[in-house]
Amino acid sequence: MVKVNENFAKLPANYLFVDIAKKVDAYQKENPGREILRLGIGDVTRPLVKPVVDAMKKAADEMGYAETFRGYGPEAGYGFLRETIAAHDYQNLDISPDEIFISDGAKSDTSSIGDIFGLDNIVAVCDPVYPVYVDSNVMASRAGDYKEGSGWSKIVYMPCMEENSFLPTFPKTVPDMIYLCFPNNPSGVSIPKEQLQAWVDYANLHGSVILYDAAYEAFIQTPGVPHSIYECQGAKTCAIEFRSFSKTAGFTGVRCAFTVVPKALQFGGTSLNQMWARHQSTKMNGVSYPVQRAAEAVYTEEGQKLVRENLAYYHKNAKIILQGLQHAGFTVYGGVDSPYVWMKVPEGLTSWQFFDELLKRCAVVGTPGSGFGTHGEGYFRLTSFNTTENTEKAVQRIVEQFT
Amino acid sequence: MVKVNENFAKLPANYLFVDIAKKVDAYQKENPGREILRLGIGDVTRPLVKPVVDAMKKAADEMGYAETFRGYGPEAGYGFLRETIAAHDYQNLDISPDEIFISDGAKSDTSSIGDIFGLDNIVAVCDPVYPVYVDSNVMASRAGDYKEGSGWSKIVYMPCMEENSFLPTFPKTVPDMIYLCFPNNPSGVSIPKEQLQAWVDYANLHGSVILYDAAYEAFIQTPGVPHSIYECQGAKTCAIEFRSFSKTAGFTGVRCAFTVVPKALQFGGTSLNQMWARHQSTKMNGVSYPVQRAAEAVYTEEGQKLVRENLAYYHKNAKIILQGLQHAGFTVYGGVDSPYVWMKVPEGLTSWQFFDELLKRCAVVGTPGSGFGTHGEGYFRLTSFNTTENTEKAVQRIVEQFT
């Protein structure tokens, strides 16, 4: 008889945001008239900018004529997009187009990158952490068993707390696969260059690979904060970088991202660039052509201008949250180089208790820090992705109810 | 030090169609003036039909306004599409929308479905076979080691030859995971209902799962040939079905497909529907919204009418190949319920030798049968996806050169 993958049974029944959605749905049913303000899931609200819409429509039109129709594209993405990304995002970093792999999302890539590594590698993650890194390793059998309070037996957790400014420090056990995400989801903090350089040096010293999720790179405002891990010396021999158009250009519903696997990245003589190319050509058929044209349009002059206006809009919202909560006496972090504000929940409440209270008393939805890991307990994530009007309203309600 | 997934090193260096593309590129460079006629890769050429283009453009427009903008969609696909598919494709088969999972392609799904099964299951495939089923199991360690001539040590091969009308018979070793594809890629033959029913009964008897790739379902012309495995009694307790808009509606560059995992499909009390839902919600973020609207438009009255005209066009091409080659004395199979014609290569040549000869003498590209497995040796796949004009030209050139 066929055996199922038993690791699935070890996972919590639902993905974090599915749990939250259910609670919110239940609340809405009980309070049909009440306006719920969602500062929970990290989903954008600003519409696509005009050059992006136009590019997608133009590509859709091309698909309607035999002369310009396109069937299967290259699995790793069209040259026009890979070249544009290399020239724009990696201008002085010497990343070539064939080191860039276009995909339908950073979630797809960060959850599948493990496929090219052995099952006996030791995985390290920050705590708190974006759940996908952990869950995908649970499915692949790298996580061991779950124990309430201490987490997965085989995962090396790197606590990110107030004491270390939410930046991970080298763990006692040397890990093989190190997931880092900066600007960080969920804490919203960015990493100074010298600290990222220290991680690159550490990985090169130990032969570890850094899986660097830079999905929020476009939010960086602080001068000197690295936008790419390849700004660090030696990163090409130890790091894979994930980027996305989701938050940068409002593509959460459009679906486009990319992953950089440098050719210099080799372990035991094996090229990870070649492995990932083989993985992608076996397991997907490239990203929708109109979507790739839409992504290309993000890089036009007009596209850049408008996309930056949207980012400024979210920055303003983050500032409203930060200043409003600070003013009301809350302790808050992040929110400068990132769309996420990481607040300490009021004394005496757990993260989920605060979630329930906030929903009940304010009809505001956030994400409980404990949903991201043990060391997220006592914290709460608010996002700047709602409208300015709703963000102001939400902050006002929180301040009224909790001060 | 990080260990790579060593199974990748066991794989042939390239994906079959990448090898072919290289040979064709080299030929074109040597013969810059020569018109190459491509009947190789199974890629469509007819443009998208108007309702599909219009739906995609309309959706792109919606994304440009805050009021109609959509961010993250449901990971398993929007209700509007899942409901339409259930009502149209599974009208009398009692498949509900939450048993249908929208994805970016049948390749993604057939190559990832293994994730929800244990690594020690025995895998059976037809021989010849679409390479993705095998390669994805090699990566996952289920294939064992490769030996020239006999294939992968742990894979159960089910030879599909003239003697059994290219339909697999029950193997000596009972497999746990059985990949079936009908209408078949590469042979182009379809399976009669009673033989598919026998496989369903076999799987239910032994507790095996059938992974049923029905990507070419829309090409079925022969009355009584099953369009879905769920037409067979008991299939819901043993089978997962994969479908795609790629060949049906020319979506190879648009990317949309779906997978049916019935709720009745349980092994050891575990619901595969729930497992696949968990897999998808952890490893992807849904399909592009404009793409899902485009897929929905395939089901409109006008969409259906135009899509069927395209299918008729490809059927006509298949007929040209079948009749032209038969007339010239070749032995040919398939091509009726499928866009693929499976021809026997001339006596004394291997599949790859015939590929080279055909390229050199006719500038016609096909796919060597041996690229699909040991029992594909001596055969050659031609597709009906080129224009009628080119198909006629290709057949003429073959007939001239090889008779």
PDB file of N, CA and C in Angstrom, chain A residues 1-5 8 12 43 47-48 53 57 60-61 63-64 69 71-72 107-108 111 115-118 121 135 176 207 247 250 252-255 267 275 278 281-285 288-289, chain B residues 1-5 8 12 43 47-48 53 57 61 63-64 69 71-72 107-108 111 115-118 121 135 176 207 247 250 252-255 267 275 278 281-285 288-289:
ATOM      1  N   MET A   1       0.841  -1.209   0.000  1.00  0.00           N
ATOM      2  CA  MET A   1       0.000   0.000   0.000  1.00  0.00           C
ATOM      3  C   MET A   1       0.870   1.250   0.000  1.00  0.00           C
ATOM      4  N   VAL A   2       0.382   2.276  -0.643  1.00  0.00           N
ATOM      5  CA  VAL A   2       1.150   3.513  -0.734  1.00  0.00           C
ATOM      6  C   VAL A   2       1.277   4.137   0.666  1.00  0.00           C
ATOM      7  N   LYS A   3       2.478   4.643   0.951  1.00  0.00           N
ATOM      8  CA  LYS A   3       2.713   5.322   2.221  1.00  0.00           C
ATOM      9  C   LYS A   3       2.723   6.829   1.967  1.00  0.00           C
ATOM     10  N   VAL A   4       2.028   7.566   2.818  1.00  0.00           N
ATOM     11  CA  VAL A   4       2.061   9.018   2.664  1.00  0.00           C
ATOM     12  C   VAL A   4       3.332   9.555   3.316  1.00  0.00           C
ATOM     13  N   ASN A   5       3.690  10.768   2.995  1.00  0.00           N
ATOM     14  CA  ASN A   5       4.826  11.446   3.631  1.00  0.00           C
ATOM     15  C   ASN A   5       4.421  11.784   5.061  1.00  0.00           C
ATOM     16  N   PHE A   8       4.181  15.301   7.029  1.00  0.00           N
ATOM     17  CA  PHE A   8       3.045  16.224   6.959  1.00  0.00           C
ATOM     18  C   PHE A   8       2.216  16.176   8.233  1.00  0.00           C
ATOM     19  N   PRO A  12       1.667  21.617  12.104  1.00  0.00           N
ATOM     20  CA  PRO A  12       0.414  22.160  12.619  1.00  0.00           C
ATOM     21  C   PRO A  12      -0.627  22.104  11.503  1.00  0.00           C
ATOM     22  N   ASP A  43      -0.016  41.812   2.779  1.00  0.00           N
ATOM     23  CA  ASP A  43      -0.487  41.948   1.398  1.00  0.00           C
ATOM     24  C   ASP A  43      -0.700  43.410   1.042  1.00  0.00           C
ATOM     25  N   PRO A  47      -2.901  49.755  -6.162  1.00  0.00           N
ATOM     26  CA  PRO A  47      -3.049  49.080  -7.457  1.00  0.00           C
ATOM     27  C   PRO A  47      -1.736  49.036  -8.240  1.00  0.00           C
ATOM     28  N   LEU A  48      -1.711  48.190  -9.246  1.00  0.00           N
ATOM     29  CA  LEU A  48      -0.547  48.136 -10.135  1.00  0.00           C
ATOM     30  C   LEU A  48      -0.375  49.485 -10.821  1.00  0.00           C
ATOM     31  N   VAL A  53       0.383  47.624 -15.957  1.00  0.00           N
ATOM     32  CA  VAL A  53      -0.901  47.200 -16.537  1.00  0.00           C
ATOM     33  C   VAL A  53      -0.816  47.236 -18.063  1.00  0.00           C
ATOM     34  N   LYS A  57      -1.233  44.092 -20.713  1.00  0.00           N
ATOM     35  CA  LYS A  57      -2.274  44.102 -21.746  1.00  0.00           C
ATOM     36  C   LYS A  57      -1.664  43.977 -23.150  1.00  0.00           C
ATOM     37  N   ALA A  60      -0.737  40.437 -23.590  1.00  0.00           N
ATOM     38  CA  ALA A  60      -1.939  39.614 -23.806  1.00  0.00           C
ATOM     39  C   ALA A  60      -2.395  39.751 -25.254  1.00  0.00           C
ATOM     40  N   ASP A  61      -2.344  40.977 -25.768  1.00  0.00           N
ATOM     41  CA  ASP A  61      -2.700  41.201 -27.169  1.00  0.00           C
ATOM     42  C   ASP A  61      -1.788  40.419 -28.114  1.00  0.00           C
ATOM     43  N   MET A  63      -0.385  37.722 -27.629  1.00  0.00           N
ATOM     44  CA  MET A  63      -0.717  36.292 -27.561  1.00  0.00           C
ATOM     45  C   MET A  63      -1.942  35.957 -28.419  1.00  0.00           C
ATOM     46  N   GLY A  64      -2.653  36.981 -28.871  1.00  0.00           N
ATOM     47  CA  GLY A  64      -3.850  36.768 -29.668  1.00  0.00           C
ATOM     48  C   GLY A  64      -3.599  36.707 -31.169  1.00  0.00           C
ATOM     49  N   PHE A  69       2.376  35.341 -31.101  1.00  0.00           N
ATOM     50  CA  PHE A  69       2.049  34.377 -30.050  1.00  0.00           C
ATOM     51  C   PHE A  69       3.327  33.743 -29.499  1.00  0.00           C
ATOM     52  N   GLY A  71       4.550  30.423 -27.068  1.00  0.00           N
ATOM     53  CA  GLY A  71       4.216  29.209 -26.315  1.00  0.00           C
ATOM     54  C   GLY A  71       5.148  29.072 -25.125  1.00  0.00           C
ATOM     55  N   TYR A  72       5.677  27.865 -24.927  1.00  0.00           N
ATOM     56  CA  TYR A  72       6.607  27.661 -23.815  1.00  0.00           C
ATOM     57  C   TYR A  72       7.730  28.682 -23.870  1.00  0.00           C
ATOM     58  N   LYS A 107       7.948  32.649  -2.322  1.00  0.00           N
ATOM     59  CA  LYS A 107       7.485  31.528  -1.503  1.00  0.00           C
ATOM     60  C   LYS A 107       7.786  30.208  -2.202  1.00  0.00           C
ATOM     61  N   SER A 108       7.512  30.153  -3.496  1.00  0.00           N
ATOM     62  CA  SER A 108       7.825  28.949  -4.268  1.00  0.00           C
ATOM     63  C   SER A 108       9.313  28.626  -4.167  1.00  0.00           C
ATOM     64  N   SER A 111      10.685  27.824  -0.533  1.00  0.00           N
ATOM     65  CA  SER A 111      10.178  26.541  -0.035  1.00  0.00           C
ATOM     66  C   SER A 111      10.704  25.363  -0.852  1.00  0.00           C
ATOM     67  N   ASP A 115      15.212  21.378  -2.126  1.00  0.00           N
ATOM     68  CA  ASP A 115      15.264  20.193  -3.007  1.00  0.00           C
ATOM     69  C   ASP A 115      16.672  19.888  -3.519  1.00  0.00           C
ATOM     70  N   ILE A 116      17.495  20.927  -3.647  1.00  0.00           N
ATOM     71  CA  ILE A 116      18.837  20.674  -4.215  1.00  0.00           C
ATOM     72  C   ILE A 116      19.871  20.339  -3.140  1.00  0.00           C
ATOM     73  N   PHE A 117      19.422  20.292  -1.884  1.00  0.00           N
ATOM     74  CA  PHE A 117      20.346  19.941  -0.804  1.00  0.00           C
ATOM     75  C   PHE A 117      19.996  18.582  -0.197  1.00  0.00           C
ATOM     76  N   GLY A 118      20.999  17.943   0.394  1.00  0.00           N
ATOM     77  CA  GLY A 118      20.785  16.644   1.031  1.00  0.00           C
ATOM     78  C   GLY A 118      19.855  16.758   2.229  1.00  0.00           C
ATOM     79  N   ASN A 121      21.336  17.731   6.066  1.00  0.00           N
ATOM     80  CA  ASN A 121      21.925  19.013   6.433  1.00  0.00           C
ATOM     81  C   ASN A 121      21.234  19.593   7.667  1.00  0.00           C
ATOM     82  N   ASP A 135       8.371  25.083   7.688  1.00  0.00           N
ATOM     83  CA  ASP A 135       7.384  24.091   7.229  1.00  0.00           C
ATOM     84  C   ASP A 135       7.901  23.282   6.037  1.00  0.00           C
ATOM     85  N   ASP A 176      24.347  23.936   8.336  1.00  0.00           N
ATOM     86  CA  ASP A 176      24.743  23.831   6.926  1.00  0.00           C
ATOM     87  C   ASP A 176      23.934  24.791   6.053  1.00  0.00           C
ATOM     88  N   GLY A 207      31.687  26.392   5.261  1.00  0.00           N
ATOM     89  CA  GLY A 207      31.090  25.688   4.118  1.00  0.00           C
ATOM     90  C   GLY A 207      29.577  25.596   4.227  1.00  0.00           C
ATOM     91  N   LYS A 247       6.090  42.785  -3.083  1.00  0.00           N
ATOM     92  CA  LYS A 247       5.981  43.948  -2.222  1.00  0.00           C
ATOM     93  C   LYS A 247       6.549  45.184  -2.910  1.00  0.00           C
ATOM     94  N   GLY A 250       3.720  45.565  -5.997  1.00  0.00           N
ATOM     95  CA  GLY A 250       2.319  45.189  -5.823  1.00  0.00           C
ATOM     96  C   GLY A 250       1.920  43.936  -6.583  1.00  0.00           C
ATOM     97  N   THR A 252       1.530  40.798  -5.562  1.00  0.00           N
ATOM     98  CA  THR A 252       1.119  39.615  -4.782  1.00  0.00           C
ATOM     99  C   THR A 252       0.063  38.798  -5.517  1.00  0.00           C
ATOM    100  N   GLY A 253      -0.752  39.462  -6.338  1.00  0.00           N
ATOM    101  CA  GLY A 253      -1.745  38.744  -7.132  1.00  0.00           C
ATOM    102  C   GLY A 253      -1.318  38.487  -8.563  1.00  0.00           C
ATOM    103  N   VAL A 254      -0.174  39.037  -8.940  1.00  0.00           N
ATOM    104  CA  VAL A 254       0.327  38.893 -10.319  1.00  0.00           C
ATOM    105  C   VAL A 254       1.319  37.738 -10.404  1.00  0.00           C
ATOM    106  N   ARG A 255       2.122  37.585  -9.347  1.00  0.00           N
ATOM    107  CA  ARG A 255       3.047  36.471  -9.184  1.00  0.00           C
ATOM    108  C   ARG A 255       4.295  36.550 -10.057  1.00  0.00           C
ATOM    109  N   PHE A 267      29.617  23.424  -4.157  1.00  0.00           N
ATOM    110  CA  PHE A 267      29.943  22.631  -2.968  1.00  0.00           C
ATOM    111  C   PHE A 267      30.389  21.254  -3.434  1.00  0.00           C
ATOM    112  N   MET A 275      22.459  22.959 -10.722  1.00  0.00           N
ATOM    113  CA  MET A 275      21.443  22.141 -10.046  1.00  0.00           C
ATOM    114  C   MET A 275      20.087  22.838 -10.068  1.00  0.00           C
ATOM    115  N   ARG A 278      18.561  22.713 -13.436  1.00  0.00           N
ATOM    116  CA  ARG A 278      17.986  21.387 -13.688  1.00  0.00           C
ATOM    117  C   ARG A 278      16.673  21.226 -12.925  1.00  0.00           C
ATOM    118  N   SER A 281      13.984  23.371 -14.691  1.00  0.00           N
ATOM    119  CA  SER A 281      13.574  22.883 -16.011  1.00  0.00           C
ATOM    120  C   SER A 281      12.811  21.564 -15.897  1.00  0.00           C
ATOM    121  N   THR A 282      12.974  20.861 -14.788  1.00  0.00           N
ATOM    122  CA  THR A 282      12.223  19.616 -14.584  1.00  0.00           C
ATOM    123  C   THR A 282      10.894  19.872 -13.898  1.00  0.00           C
ATOM    124  N   LYS A 283      10.826  20.892 -13.058  1.00  0.00           N
ATOM    125  CA  LYS A 283       9.662  21.039 -12.188  1.00  0.00           C
ATOM    126  C   LYS A 283       8.752  22.220 -12.493  1.00  0.00           C
ATOM    127  N   MET A 284       9.055  22.997 -13.507  1.00  0.00           N
ATOM    128  CA  MET A 284       8.118  24.068 -13.907  1.00  0.00           C
ATOM    129  C   MET A 284       8.358  24.422 -15.364  1.00  0.00           C
ATOM    130  N   ASN A 285       7.493  25.230 -15.906  1.00  0.00           N
ATOM    131  CA  ASN A 285       7.595  25.573 -17.318  1.00  0.00           C
ATOM    132  C   ASN A 285       7.683  27.078 -17.546  1.00  0.00           C
ATOM    133  N   SER A 288       4.337  32.942 -16.703  1.00  0.00           N
ATOM    134  CA  SER A 288       3.439  33.495 -17.721  1.00  0.00           C
ATOM    135  C   SER A 288       4.102  34.663 -18.468  1.00  0.00           C
ATOM    136  N   TYR A 289       4.047  34.616 -19.781  1.00  0.00           N
ATOM    137  CA  TYR A 289       4.702  35.653 -20.584  1.00  0.00           C
ATOM    138  C   TYR A 289       4.177  37.064 -20.267  1.00  0.00           C
TER     139      TYR A 289
ATOM    140  N   MET B   1      29.991  20.944   6.445  1.00  0.00           N
ATOM    141  CA  MET B   1      29.745  21.552   5.131  1.00  0.00           C
ATOM    142  C   MET B   1      28.416  21.077   4.564  1.00  0.00           C
ATOM    143  N   VAL B   2      27.781  21.940   3.853  1.00  0.00           N
ATOM    144  CA  VAL B   2      26.480  21.597   3.276  1.00  0.00           C
ATOM    145  C   VAL B   2      26.645  20.474   2.246  1.00  0.00           C
ATOM    146  N   LYS B   3      25.725  19.526   2.281  1.00  0.00           N
ATOM    147  CA  LYS B   3      25.729  18.431   1.317  1.00  0.00           C
ATOM    148  C   LYS B   3      24.658  18.707   0.264  1.00  0.00           C
ATOM    149  N   VAL B   4      25.010  18.541  -0.997  1.00  0.00           N
ATOM    150  CA  VAL B   4      24.002  18.719  -2.039  1.00  0.00           C
ATOM    151  C   VAL B   4      23.175  17.438  -2.148  1.00  0.00           C
ATOM    152  N   ASN B   5      22.032  17.531  -2.779  1.00  0.00           N
ATOM    153  CA  ASN B   5      21.189  16.364  -3.054  1.00  0.00           C
ATOM    154  C   ASN B   5      21.895  15.534  -4.121  1.00  0.00           C
ATOM    155  N   PHE B   8      20.737  14.388  -7.818  1.00  0.00           N
ATOM    156  CA  PHE B   8      20.816  15.211  -9.028  1.00  0.00           C
ATOM    157  C   PHE B   8      21.957  14.756  -9.939  1.00  0.00           C
ATOM    158  N   PRO B  12      20.605  12.410 -16.088  1.00  0.00           N
ATOM    159  CA  PRO B  12      21.283  12.847 -17.307  1.00  0.00           C
ATOM    160  C   PRO B  12      21.452  14.364 -17.249  1.00  0.00           C
ATOM    161  N   ASP B  43       4.565  21.887 -28.339  1.00  0.00           N
ATOM    162  CA  ASP B  43       4.144  23.253 -28.060  1.00  0.00           C
ATOM    163  C   ASP B  43       3.174  23.751 -29.121  1.00  0.00           C
ATOM    164  N   PRO B  47      -2.800  31.085 -31.873  1.00  0.00           N
ATOM    165  CA  PRO B  47      -2.869  32.143 -30.850  1.00  0.00           C
ATOM    166  C   PRO B  47      -4.021  31.917 -29.873  1.00  0.00           C
ATOM    167  N   LEU B  48      -3.975  32.621 -28.769  1.00  0.00           N
ATOM    168  CA  LEU B  48      -5.069  32.573 -27.795  1.00  0.00           C
ATOM    169  C   LEU B  48      -6.347  33.071 -28.464  1.00  0.00           C
ATOM    170  N   VAL B  53      -8.008  36.450 -24.427  1.00  0.00           N
ATOM    171  CA  VAL B  53      -7.206  37.681 -24.428  1.00  0.00           C
ATOM    172  C   VAL B  53      -7.978  38.807 -23.743  1.00  0.00           C
ATOM    173  N   LYS B  57      -6.962  40.929 -20.356  1.00  0.00           N
ATOM    174  CA  LYS B  57      -6.798  42.393 -20.386  1.00  0.00           C
ATOM    175  C   LYS B  57      -7.735  43.079 -19.393  1.00  0.00           C
ATOM    176  N   ASP B  61      -6.621  45.344 -16.251  1.00  0.00           N
ATOM    177  CA  ASP B  61      -7.189  46.663 -15.973  1.00  0.00           C
ATOM    178  C   ASP B  61      -7.699  46.767 -14.533  1.00  0.00           C
ATOM    179  N   MET B  63      -6.636  45.349 -12.028  1.00  0.00           N
ATOM    180  CA  MET B  63      -5.492  45.426 -11.112  1.00  0.00           C
ATOM    181  C   MET B  63      -4.911  46.838 -11.034  1.00  0.00           C
ATOM    182  N   GLY B  64      -5.333  47.695 -11.959  1.00  0.00           N
ATOM    183  CA  GLY B  64      -4.825  49.063 -11.995  1.00  0.00           C
ATOM    184  C   GLY B  64      -5.629  50.051 -11.169  1.00  0.00           C
ATOM    185  N   PHE B  69      -8.461  46.131  -7.390  1.00  0.00           N
ATOM    186  CA  PHE B  69      -7.158  45.477  -7.256  1.00  0.00           C
ATOM    187  C   PHE B  69      -7.284  44.208  -6.421  1.00  0.00           C
ATOM    188  N   GLY B  71      -4.821  41.342  -4.369  1.00  0.00           N
ATOM    189  CA  GLY B  71      -3.499  40.910  -3.915  1.00  0.00           C
ATOM    190  C   GLY B  71      -3.437  39.393  -3.915  1.00  0.00           C
ATOM    191  N   TYR B  72      -2.905  38.821  -2.821  1.00  0.00           N
ATOM    192  CA  TYR B  72      -2.844  37.363  -2.723  1.00  0.00           C
ATOM    193  C   TYR B  72      -4.218  36.760  -2.961  1.00  0.00           C
ATOM    194  N   LYS B 107       3.078  20.236 -15.371  1.00  0.00           N
ATOM    195  CA  LYS B 107       4.454  19.823 -15.077  1.00  0.00           C
ATOM    196  C   LYS B 107       4.775  20.097 -13.614  1.00  0.00           C
ATOM    197  N   SER B 108       4.388  21.273 -13.126  1.00  0.00           N
ATOM    198  CA  SER B 108       4.602  21.600 -11.711  1.00  0.00           C
ATOM    199  C   SER B 108       3.928  20.561 -10.821  1.00  0.00           C
ATOM    200  N   SER B 111       5.254  16.842 -11.161  1.00  0.00           N
ATOM    201  CA  SER B 111       6.613  16.700 -10.619  1.00  0.00           C
ATOM    202  C   SER B 111       6.660  16.921  -9.117  1.00  0.00           C
ATOM    203  N   ASP B 115       5.798  14.815  -3.399  1.00  0.00           N
ATOM    204  CA  ASP B 115       6.107  15.398  -2.082  1.00  0.00           C
ATOM    205  C   ASP B 115       5.192  14.883  -0.977  1.00  0.00           C
ATOM    206  N   ILE B 116       3.961  14.510  -1.331  1.00  0.00           N
ATOM    207  CA  ILE B 116       3.026  14.090  -0.278  1.00  0.00           C
ATOM    208  C   ILE B 116       3.091  12.581  -0.010  1.00  0.00           C
ATOM    209  N   PHE B 117       3.986  11.896  -0.733  1.00  0.00           N
ATOM    210  CA  PHE B 117       4.138  10.454  -0.514  1.00  0.00           C
ATOM    211  C   PHE B 117       5.492  10.135   0.117  1.00  0.00           C
ATOM    212  N   GLY B 118       5.544   9.002   0.811  1.00  0.00           N
ATOM    213  CA  GLY B 118       6.787   8.571   1.435  1.00  0.00           C
ATOM    214  C   GLY B 118       7.851   8.246   0.395  1.00  0.00           C
ATOM    215  N   ASN B 121       8.078   4.413  -1.348  1.00  0.00           N
ATOM    216  CA  ASN B 121       7.074   3.823  -2.227  1.00  0.00           C
ATOM    217  C   ASN B 121       7.708   3.345  -3.532  1.00  0.00           C
ATOM    218  N   ASP B 135      12.218  11.804 -13.721  1.00  0.00           N
ATOM    219  CA  ASP B 135      13.248  12.710 -13.215  1.00  0.00           C
ATOM    220  C   ASP B 135      12.905  13.254 -11.830  1.00  0.00           C
ATOM    221  N   ASP B 176       3.330   1.107  -5.732  1.00  0.00           N
ATOM    222  CA  ASP B 176       2.503   1.942  -4.850  1.00  0.00           C
ATOM    223  C   ASP B 176       1.995   3.183  -5.578  1.00  0.00           C
ATOM    224  N   GLY B 207      -4.210  -1.014  -2.897  1.00  0.00           N
ATOM    225  CA  GLY B 207      -3.924   0.204  -2.130  1.00  0.00           C
ATOM    226  C   GLY B 207      -2.881   1.077  -2.800  1.00  0.00           C
ATOM    227  N   LYS B 247      -2.549  22.606 -23.704  1.00  0.00           N
ATOM    228  CA  LYS B 247      -2.819  22.086 -25.033  1.00  0.00           C
ATOM    229  C   LYS B 247      -4.282  22.334 -25.419  1.00  0.00           C
ATOM    230  N   GLY B 250      -4.182  26.519 -25.663  1.00  0.00           N
ATOM    231  CA  GLY B 250      -2.989  27.248 -26.094  1.00  0.00           C
ATOM    232  C   GLY B 250      -2.300  28.023 -24.990  1.00  0.00           C
ATOM    233  N   THR B 252       0.406  27.282 -23.198  1.00  0.00           N
ATOM    234  CA  THR B 252       1.770  26.875 -22.815  1.00  0.00           C
ATOM    235  C   THR B 252       2.605  28.073 -22.352  1.00  0.00           C
ATOM    236  N   GLY B 253       2.309  29.251 -22.869  1.00  0.00           N
ATOM    237  CA  GLY B 253       3.020  30.451 -22.432  1.00  0.00           C
ATOM    238  C   GLY B 253       2.249  31.273 -21.413  1.00  0.00           C
ATOM    239  N   VAL B 254       1.022  30.880 -21.142  1.00  0.00           N
ATOM    240  CA  VAL B 254       0.171  31.614 -20.185  1.00  0.00           C
ATOM    241  C   VAL B 254       0.247  30.983 -18.799  1.00  0.00           C
ATOM    242  N   ARG B 255       0.324  29.651 -18.781  1.00  0.00           N
ATOM    243  CA  ARG B 255       0.539  28.858 -17.585  1.00  0.00           C
ATOM    244  C   ARG B 255      -0.689  28.752 -16.679  1.00  0.00           C
ATOM    245  N   PHE B 267      -5.377   7.384   2.556  1.00  0.00           N
ATOM    246  CA  PHE B 267      -4.527   6.210   2.802  1.00  0.00           C
ATOM    247  C   PHE B 267      -4.153   6.210   4.278  1.00  0.00           C
ATOM    248  N   MET B 275      -3.671  16.945   2.495  1.00  0.00           N
ATOM    249  CA  MET B 275      -2.207  17.027   2.364  1.00  0.00           C
ATOM    250  C   MET B 275      -1.821  17.944   1.201  1.00  0.00           C
ATOM    251  N   ARG B 278      -2.336  21.490   2.070  1.00  0.00           N
ATOM    252  CA  ARG B 278      -1.261  21.970   2.935  1.00  0.00           C
ATOM    253  C   ARG B 278       0.004  22.216   2.124  1.00  0.00           C
ATOM    254  N   SER B 281      -0.512  25.407  -0.010  1.00  0.00           N
ATOM    255  CA  SER B 281      -0.557  26.657   0.748  1.00  0.00           C
ATOM    256  C   SER B 281       0.800  26.975   1.364  1.00  0.00           C
ATOM    257  N   THR B 282       1.659  25.978   1.504  1.00  0.00           N
ATOM    258  CA  THR B 282       3.006  26.227   2.031  1.00  0.00           C
ATOM    259  C   THR B 282       3.998  26.552   0.922  1.00  0.00           C
ATOM    260  N   LYS B 283       3.785  25.996  -0.256  1.00  0.00           N
ATOM    261  CA  LYS B 283       4.822  26.077  -1.286  1.00  0.00           C
ATOM    262  C   LYS B 283       4.494  26.963  -2.491  1.00  0.00           C
ATOM    263  N   MET B 284       3.336  27.590  -2.507  1.00  0.00           N
ATOM    264  CA  MET B 284       3.061  28.555  -3.582  1.00  0.00           C
ATOM    265  C   MET B 284       2.018  29.553  -3.102  1.00  0.00           C
ATOM    266  N   ASN B 285       1.795  30.572  -3.900  1.00  0.00           N
ATOM    267  CA  ASN B 285       0.858  31.616  -3.493  1.00  0.00           C
ATOM    268  C   ASN B 285      -0.257  31.822  -4.510  1.00  0.00           C
ATOM    269  N   SER B 288      -1.491  33.637 -10.964  1.00  0.00           N
ATOM    270  CA  SER B 288      -1.758  35.025 -11.348  1.00  0.00           C
ATOM    271  C   SER B 288      -3.251  35.249 -11.611  1.00  0.00           C
ATOM    272  N   TYR B 289      -3.795  36.301 -11.019  1.00  0.00           N
ATOM    273  CA  TYR B 289      -5.229  36.575 -11.173  1.00  0.00           C
ATOM    274  C   TYR B 289      -5.650  36.747 -12.638  1.00  0.00           C
TER     275      TYR B 289
END
